[in-house]
């Protein structure tokens, strides 16, 4: 990742120092806090080891009450992270490479920025084709048990998006205390949160593979023709609002939770029933984002867990899709090299 700042100053040592000082002042302005409620970061650097398990579940249903649920096997990833003040970077390696757990060809990249006033989440997901059918049912036949947990490589989902949100009670309520460990919440506090988001989602379903699989295990069960689409290609623009609360239930311990509901405007083009004709539709849906965190942090050492879950809904004629995805993180780490203002404390 490369970040470039362009400024009308000479490119020399003095000019570069002016740029860096300006950047630090801007970050500090966005990170102003009430120290009666939030303890600022005491150190310049951090190191952390994090284990991550991704959550991904896809639901497809029709007006004829046919329902299909797919998800991959859970896989665990492990990796190191390092940070300087507000900037934390790292990577994780899928443990299936070492024979631990199961997984498939997929790409997940998430980047988050948490300050006291604003937060930004960027995500890029390419799920691969490692899904399994978790359930399949029709109105006439009920649940078809024979297909449960059978691998199905006929679904591919591609998601790219960004969410930005503003924290109103930003001097007393600290998202970084729960999700980036760059501050410590000293007293319980909550805040109203509002945000904007954009997402592009491409869903491809090989309906012939689905039909053949179901007919192979149970020839008496027909596949609903409403599920026989080839692709959804749609965009979302969302307006969200909700509430977050940080509960300091013991010294150095924090439990955090927030729920944001979103009204999303969807617009899309896609191919239906395998035909070349495209359909265009516009509608609204209700989506949501939930964040949970549990942290121990004494400013030097920290450990905890966090979870971010996103639910996106989409309706296209006689078909509805619901995608639940997110990540569950477990971490332990420490801070080092005190900032000069805390060296004597």
CSV table of C-alpha atoms in Angstrom, one decimal:
chain,number,residue,atom,x,y,z
A,1,UNK,CA,0.0,0.0,0.0
A,2,UNK,CA,1.4,3.4,-1.0
A,3,UNK,CA,0.2,6.8,0.3
A,4,UNK,CA,1.3,10.0,-1.4
A,5,UNK,CA,0.8,13.5,-0.1
A,6,UNK,CA,1.2,16.4,-2.6
A,7,UNK,CA,2.0,19.8,-1.2
A,8,UNK,CA,3.3,23.1,-2.8
A,9,UNK,CA,6.5,23.1,-0.8
A,10,UNK,CA,10.0,22.3,-1.9
A,11,UNK,CA,10.9,18.6,-1.8
A,12,UNK,CA,13.7,18.8,0.7
A,13,UNK,CA,14.2,17.9,4.3
A,14,UNK,CA,12.4,21.0,5.6
A,15,UNK,CA,9.5,20.5,3.1
A,16,UNK,CA,9.1,16.8,4.1
A,17,UNK,CA,9.1,17.7,7.7
A,18,UNK,CA,6.4,20.3,7.1
A,19,UNK,CA,4.3,17.7,5.4
A,20,UNK,CA,4.7,15.1,8.2
A,21,UNK,CA,4.0,17.7,10.9
A,22,UNK,CA,0.8,18.8,9.0
A,23,UNK,CA,-0.3,15.1,8.7
A,24,UNK,CA,0.2,14.5,12.4
A,25,UNK,CA,-1.7,17.7,13.3
A,26,UNK,CA,-4.6,16.6,11.2
A,27,UNK,CA,-4.7,13.1,12.7
A,28,UNK,CA,-4.5,14.6,16.2
A,29,UNK,CA,-7.4,16.9,15.3
A,30,UNK,CA,-9.6,13.9,14.4
A,31,UNK,CA,-8.5,12.1,17.6
A,32,UNK,CA,-9.4,14.8,20.2
A,33,UNK,CA,-10.7,13.1,23.4
A,34,UNK,CA,-12.0,13.9,26.9
A,35,UNK,CA,-9.3,12.3,29.1
A,36,UNK,CA,-11.9,11.9,31.9
A,37,UNK,CA,-13.4,9.2,29.7
A,38,UNK,CA,-10.6,8.0,27.4
A,39,UNK,CA,-7.0,7.4,28.0
A,40,UNK,CA,-4.8,8.2,25.0
A,41,UNK,CA,-2.1,6.0,23.6
A,42,UNK,CA,1.1,6.1,25.7
A,43,UNK,CA,3.4,4.4,23.2
A,44,UNK,CA,4.7,5.0,19.6
A,45,UNK,CA,4.7,1.4,18.4
A,46,UNK,CA,2.9,-1.9,18.8
A,47,UNK,CA,3.2,-5.5,17.8
A,48,UNK,CA,0.3,-8.0,17.7
A,49,UNK,CA,-0.5,-11.6,16.8
A,50,UNK,CA,-4.0,-12.1,15.4
A,51,UNK,CA,-6.1,-15.1,14.4
A,52,UNK,CA,-9.0,-14.5,12.1
A,53,UNK,CA,-12.0,-16.6,11.1
A,54,UNK,CA,-14.1,-15.4,8.2
A,55,UNK,CA,-17.9,-15.7,8.3
A,56,UNK,CA,-19.8,-16.1,5.0
A,57,UNK,CA,-23.3,-17.4,4.5
A,58,UNK,CA,-25.5,-16.9,1.4
A,59,UNK,CA,-29.3,-17.3,1.3
A,60,UNK,CA,-31.4,-17.5,-1.9
A,61,UNK,CA,-35.2,-17.8,-1.8
A,62,UNK,CA,-38.0,-17.5,-4.3
A,63,UNK,CA,-41.7,-16.5,-4.0
A,64,UNK,CA,-42.5,-20.2,-4.5
A,65,UNK,CA,-40.9,-20.7,-1.0
A,66,UNK,CA,-37.8,-22.5,-2.4
A,67,UNK,CA,-34.8,-21.8,-0.2
A,68,UNK,CA,-31.1,-22.5,-0.7
A,69,UNK,CA,-28.4,-21.8,1.9
A,70,UNK,CA,-24.7,-22.0,1.1
A,71,UNK,CA,-21.5,-21.3,3.0
A,72,UNK,CA,-17.9,-22.5,2.9
A,73,UNK,CA,-16.2,-24.4,5.7
A,74,UNK,CA,-14.8,-22.2,8.4
A,75,UNK,CA,-11.0,-21.5,8.0
A,76,UNK,CA,-8.6,-19.9,10.5
A,77,UNK,CA,-5.9,-17.4,9.5
A,78,UNK,CA,-3.0,-16.3,11.6
A,79,UNK,CA,-0.5,-13.5,11.2
A,80,UNK,CA,1.5,-10.6,12.7
A,81,UNK,CA,0.6,-7.0,12.8
A,82,UNK,CA,2.6,-3.9,13.6
A,83,UNK,CA,1.7,-0.3,14.1
A,84,UNK,CA,2.9,3.3,14.6
A,85,UNK,CA,0.4,5.3,16.6
A,86,UNK,CA,-2.8,5.3,14.5
A,87,UNK,CA,-1.5,3.2,11.6
A,88,UNK,CA,-1.7,-0.6,11.9
A,89,UNK,CA,-0.7,-3.0,9.1
A,90,UNK,CA,-0.3,-6.7,8.9
A,91,UNK,CA,-1.1,-9.9,7.1
A,92,UNK,CA,-2.6,-13.4,7.9
A,93,UNK,CA,-1.8,-16.8,6.4
A,94,UNK,CA,-4.5,-19.4,5.9
A,95,UNK,CA,-3.7,-22.3,8.3
A,96,UNK,CA,-5.0,-24.8,5.8
A,97,UNK,CA,-1.6,-24.4,4.1
A,98,UNK,CA,-0.1,-26.2,7.1
A,99,UNK,CA,-2.9,-28.8,7.2
A,100,UNK,CA,-5.0,-27.0,9.8
A,101,UNK,CA,-8.6,-26.5,8.9
A,102,UNK,CA,-10.2,-26.4,5.5
A,103,UNK,CA,-10.5,-23.6,3.0
A,104,UNK,CA,-10.8,-22.7,-0.7
A,105,UNK,CA,-9.6,-20.3,-3.2
A,106,UNK,CA,-10.7,-16.9,-2.0
A,107,UNK,CA,-9.5,-13.4,-1.5
A,108,UNK,CA,-10.5,-11.1,1.5
A,109,UNK,CA,-8.9,-7.7,2.0
A,110,UNK,CA,-10.3,-5.4,4.7
A,111,UNK,CA,-8.8,-2.0,5.7
A,112,UNK,CA,-10.2,0.1,8.5
A,113,UNK,CA,-9.4,3.5,10.0
A,114,UNK,CA,-10.8,4.4,13.4
A,115,UNK,CA,-10.4,7.8,14.9
A,116,UNK,CA,-12.4,9.4,17.7
A,117,UNK,CA,-14.7,11.2,15.2
A,118,UNK,CA,-14.9,9.1,12.1
A,119,UNK,CA,-14.4,5.5,10.9
A,120,UNK,CA,-13.9,4.1,7.5
A,121,UNK,CA,-14.1,0.4,6.4
A,122,UNK,CA,-13.0,-0.7,2.9
A,123,UNK,CA,-13.6,-4.3,1.9
A,124,UNK,CA,-12.7,-6.4,-1.2
A,125,UNK,CA,-14.0,-10.0,-1.4
A,126,UNK,CA,-13.7,-12.7,-4.0
A,127,UNK,CA,-15.2,-15.8,-2.5
A,128,UNK,CA,-13.9,-18.4,-4.9
A,129,UNK,CA,-16.0,-21.5,-5.4
A,130,UNK,CA,-15.6,-23.5,-2.2
A,131,UNK,CA,-19.2,-23.3,-1.0
A,132,UNK,CA,-21.2,-26.2,0.4
A,133,UNK,CA,-25.0,-26.5,0.4
A,134,UNK,CA,-26.1,-26.2,4.0
A,135,UNK,CA,-29.8,-26.6,3.3
A,136,UNK,CA,-32.2,-26.8,0.4
A,137,UNK,CA,-36.0,-26.9,0.6
A,138,UNK,CA,-39.1,-26.5,-1.6
A,139,UNK,CA,-42.7,-25.8,-0.7
A,140,UNK,CA,-43.8,-29.1,-2.1
A,141,UNK,CA,-41.0,-31.4,-0.9
A,142,UNK,CA,-39.8,-29.7,2.3
A,143,UNK,CA,-36.1,-30.0,3.3
A,144,UNK,CA,-34.0,-32.2,1.0
A,145,UNK,CA,-31.6,-33.8,3.5
A,146,UNK,CA,-29.6,-35.6,0.8
A,147,UNK,CA,-27.8,-32.4,-0.4
A,148,UNK,CA,-26.8,-31.1,3.0
A,149,UNK,CA,-23.0,-30.4,3.3
A,150,UNK,CA,-22.4,-31.4,-0.3
A,151,UNK,CA,-19.6,-29.3,-2.0
A,152,UNK,CA,-21.0,-26.9,-4.6
A,153,UNK,CA,-18.6,-24.9,-6.8
A,154,UNK,CA,-21.4,-23.2,-8.8
A,155,UNK,CA,-21.6,-20.0,-6.7
A,156,UNK,CA,-19.2,-17.1,-7.0
A,157,UNK,CA,-19.6,-13.8,-5.2
A,158,UNK,CA,-17.6,-10.7,-5.7
A,159,UNK,CA,-18.0,-7.7,-3.3
A,160,UNK,CA,-16.3,-4.4,-3.2
A,161,UNK,CA,-17.4,-1.6,-0.9
A,162,UNK,CA,-16.7,1.3,1.5
A,163,UNK,CA,-18.5,2.4,4.7
A,164,UNK,CA,-17.8,5.8,6.4
A,165,UNK,CA,-19.5,6.8,9.6
A,166,UNK,CA,-19.4,9.7,12.1
A,167,UNK,CA,-19.4,9.3,15.9
A,168,UNK,CA,-21.4,12.2,17.5
A,169,UNK,CA,-20.2,11.8,21.1
A,170,UNK,CA,-16.6,11.5,19.8
A,171,UNK,CA,-14.7,12.9,22.8
A,172,UNK,CA,-16.1,10.5,25.3
A,173,UNK,CA,-16.9,7.4,23.3
A,174,UNK,CA,-13.9,5.7,21.7
A,175,UNK,CA,-14.2,3.1,18.8
A,176,UNK,CA,-10.4,2.8,18.7
A,177,UNK,CA,-10.4,1.5,22.3
A,178,UNK,CA,-12.5,-1.5,21.2
A,179,UNK,CA,-11.2,-2.1,17.7
A,180,UNK,CA,-7.7,-0.8,17.3
A,181,UNK,CA,-6.4,-0.7,20.9
A,182,UNK,CA,-4.9,2.8,20.3
A,183,UNK,CA,-6.8,4.2,23.3
A,184,UNK,CA,-8.4,2.9,26.5
A,185,UNK,CA,-11.9,3.6,27.6
A,186,UNK,CA,-11.9,4.7,31.3
A,187,UNK,CA,-15.6,5.2,31.9
A,188,UNK,CA,-18.7,3.7,30.3
A,189,UNK,CA,-20.2,5.8,27.5
A,190,UNK,CA,-22.3,5.5,24.3
A,191,UNK,CA,-22.8,7.5,21.1
A,192,UNK,CA,-25.2,7.9,18.2
A,193,UNK,CA,-23.5,6.9,14.9
A,194,UNK,CA,-24.5,7.8,11.3
A,195,UNK,CA,-22.9,6.9,8.1
A,196,UNK,CA,-22.8,6.5,4.3
A,197,UNK,CA,-21.8,3.5,2.2
A,198,UNK,CA,-21.4,2.1,-1.3
A,199,UNK,CA,-21.1,-1.5,-2.4
A,200,UNK,CA,-20.9,-3.4,-5.7
A,201,UNK,CA,-21.9,-7.0,-5.7
A,202,UNK,CA,-21.7,-9.6,-8.4
A,203,UNK,CA,-23.4,-13.0,-7.8
A,204,UNK,CA,-23.0,-15.8,-10.3
A,205,UNK,CA,-24.9,-19.0,-10.0
A,206,UNK,CA,-24.4,-22.1,-12.2
A,207,UNK,CA,-28.0,-23.2,-12.1
A,208,UNK,CA,-27.3,-26.3,-14.3
A,209,UNK,CA,-24.9,-27.6,-11.7
A,210,UNK,CA,-27.5,-27.0,-9.0
A,211,UNK,CA,-30.2,-28.8,-11.0
A,212,UNK,CA,-27.8,-31.8,-11.8
A,213,UNK,CA,-26.7,-32.1,-8.2
A,214,UNK,CA,-30.3,-32.1,-6.8
A,215,UNK,CA,-31.5,-34.6,-9.4
A,216,UNK,CA,-28.5,-36.9,-8.8
A,217,UNK,CA,-29.4,-37.3,-5.1
A,218,UNK,CA,-33.2,-37.1,-5.4
A,219,UNK,CA,-34.8,-37.2,-8.8
A,220,UNK,CA,-38.3,-36.5,-7.4
A,221,UNK,CA,-37.3,-33.0,-6.3
A,222,UNK,CA,-37.7,-30.3,-8.9
A,223,UNK,CA,-35.5,-27.2,-8.8
A,224,UNK,CA,-37.7,-24.1,-8.8
A,225,UNK,CA,-37.3,-22.2,-12.1
A,226,UNK,CA,-37.2,-18.9,-10.1
A,227,UNK,CA,-33.8,-20.0,-8.8
A,228,UNK,CA,-32.4,-20.5,-12.3
A,229,UNK,CA,-30.7,-17.1,-12.7
A,230,UNK,CA,-27.2,-16.8,-14.1
A,231,UNK,CA,-26.0,-13.5,-12.6
A,232,UNK,CA,-27.0,-10.5,-10.4
A,233,UNK,CA,-24.8,-7.5,-10.9
A,234,UNK,CA,-25.9,-4.7,-8.6
A,235,UNK,CA,-24.8,-1.6,-6.7
A,236,UNK,CA,-25.9,-0.2,-3.3
A,237,UNK,CA,-25.9,3.3,-1.9
A,238,UNK,CA,-26.8,3.2,1.8
A,239,UNK,CA,-27.6,5.7,4.6
A,240,UNK,CA,-27.1,4.2,8.1
A,241,UNK,CA,-27.7,5.1,11.6
A,242,UNK,CA,-27.4,3.4,15.0
A,243,UNK,CA,-25.9,3.4,18.4
A,244,UNK,CA,-22.7,2.1,20.1
A,245,UNK,CA,-21.8,1.6,23.7
A,246,UNK,CA,-18.6,1.0,25.5
A,247,UNK,CA,-19.0,-0.7,28.9
A,248,UNK,CA,-16.1,-0.6,31.3
A,249,UNK,CA,-17.1,-3.5,33.6
A,250,UNK,CA,-13.7,-3.7,35.4
A,251,UNK,CA,-10.4,-2.0,35.5
A,252,UNK,CA,-8.7,-2.2,32.1
A,253,UNK,CA,-11.6,-4.3,30.7
A,254,UNK,CA,-14.0,-3.2,28.0
A,255,UNK,CA,-17.0,-4.7,26.3
A,256,UNK,CA,-18.2,-2.9,23.2
A,257,UNK,CA,-21.2,-3.2,20.9
A,258,UNK,CA,-22.8,-1.2,18.1
A,259,UNK,CA,-25.7,-1.8,15.7
A,260,UNK,CA,-26.2,0.3,12.6
A,261,UNK,CA,-29.3,-0.2,10.4
A,262,UNK,CA,-29.1,1.0,6.8
A,263,UNK,CA,-31.6,2.0,4.2
A,264,UNK,CA,-30.1,1.0,0.9
A,265,UNK,CA,-31.0,2.0,-2.6
A,266,UNK,CA,-30.1,-0.8,-5.1
A,267,UNK,CA,-29.7,-0.5,-8.9
A,268,UNK,CA,-28.6,-3.4,-11.1
A,269,UNK,CA,-28.3,-5.1,-14.4
A,270,UNK,CA,-28.1,-8.8,-14.7
A,271,UNK,CA,-29.0,-11.9,-16.7
A,272,UNK,CA,-32.0,-14.0,-15.7
A,273,UNK,CA,-33.1,-17.6,-16.6
A,274,UNK,CA,-30.0,-18.0,-18.7
A,275,UNK,CA,-31.2,-15.6,-21.4
A,276,UNK,CA,-29.2,-12.9,-23.0
A,277,UNK,CA,-31.8,-10.2,-22.2
A,278,UNK,CA,-30.9,-8.0,-19.3
A,279,UNK,CA,-33.3,-6.8,-16.7
A,280,UNK,CA,-33.0,-3.5,-14.9
A,281,UNK,CA,-34.6,-2.8,-11.5
A,282,UNK,CA,-34.4,-0.3,-8.6
A,283,UNK,CA,-35.5,-0.9,-5.1
A,284,UNK,CA,-34.8,-0.3,-1.4
A,285,UNK,CA,-33.6,-2.8,1.2
A,286,UNK,CA,-32.9,-2.8,4.9
A,287,UNK,CA,-29.3,-3.8,5.7
A,288,UNK,CA,-27.2,-3.8,8.9
A,289,UNK,CA,-23.7,-3.8,10.4
A,290,UNK,CA,-23.0,-5.1,13.9
A,291,UNK,CA,-19.6,-4.7,15.8
A,292,UNK,CA,-18.7,-6.5,19.0
A,293,UNK,CA,-15.5,-6.2,21.0
A,294,UNK,CA,-14.1,-7.5,24.3
A,295,UNK,CA,-10.7,-6.1,25.3
A,296,UNK,CA,-8.2,-6.1,28.2
A,297,UNK,CA,-5.7,-3.2,27.8
A,298,UNK,CA,-3.4,-1.8,30.5
A,299,UNK,CA,-1.8,0.6,27.9
A,300,UNK,CA,1.3,-1.7,27.8
A,301,UNK,CA,-0.2,-5.2,27.1
A,302,UNK,CA,-3.6,-6.0,25.5
A,303,UNK,CA,-5.6,-9.0,24.4
A,304,UNK,CA,-9.1,-9.6,23.2
A,305,UNK,CA,-11.6,-10.4,20.5
A,306,UNK,CA,-13.7,-8.5,18.0
A,307,UNK,CA,-16.3,-9.3,15.5
A,308,UNK,CA,-17.8,-7.4,12.5
A,309,UNK,CA,-20.9,-8.8,10.9
A,310,UNK,CA,-22.6,-7.3,7.8
A,311,UNK,CA,-26.0,-8.3,6.4
A,312,UNK,CA,-27.0,-7.2,2.9
A,313,UNK,CA,-30.4,-8.0,1.3
A,314,UNK,CA,-31.4,-7.8,-2.4
A,315,UNK,CA,-34.7,-8.5,-4.2
A,316,UNK,CA,-34.9,-9.0,-8.0
A,317,UNK,CA,-38.4,-9.8,-9.2
A,318,UNK,CA,-39.3,-13.2,-7.7
A,319,UNK,CA,-35.9,-13.9,-6.1
A,320,UNK,CA,-34.4,-12.6,-2.9
A,321,UNK,CA,-30.8,-12.9,-1.8
A,322,UNK,CA,-29.3,-12.4,1.7
A,323,UNK,CA,-25.6,-12.3,2.3
A,324,UNK,CA,-24.2,-12.5,5.9
A,325,UNK,CA,-20.4,-12.0,6.0
A,326,UNK,CA,-17.8,-10.7,8.4
A,327,UNK,CA,-14.8,-11.7,10.5
A,328,UNK,CA,-14.1,-12.9,14.1
A,329,UNK,CA,-10.7,-11.9,15.4
A,330,UNK,CA,-8.6,-13.0,18.4
A,331,UNK,CA,-5.5,-11.1,19.2
A,332,UNK,CA,-2.7,-10.5,21.8
A,333,UNK,CA,0.0,-7.8,21.7
A,334,UNK,CA,2.0,-5.1,23.4
A,335,UNK,CA,3.0,-1.5,23.0
A,336,UNK,CA,6.6,-0.2,23.2
A,337,UNK,CA,8.7,2.9,23.1
A,338,UNK,CA,6.8,5.5,25.1
A,339,UNK,CA,5.8,8.8,23.7
A,340,UNK,CA,7.9,11.6,25.2
A,341,UNK,CA,4.9,13.1,27.0
A,342,UNK,CA,4.5,9.9,29.0
A,343,UNK,CA,8.1,8.9,29.7
A,344,UNK,CA,8.1,10.4,33.2
A,345,UNK,CA,4.8,9.0,34.2
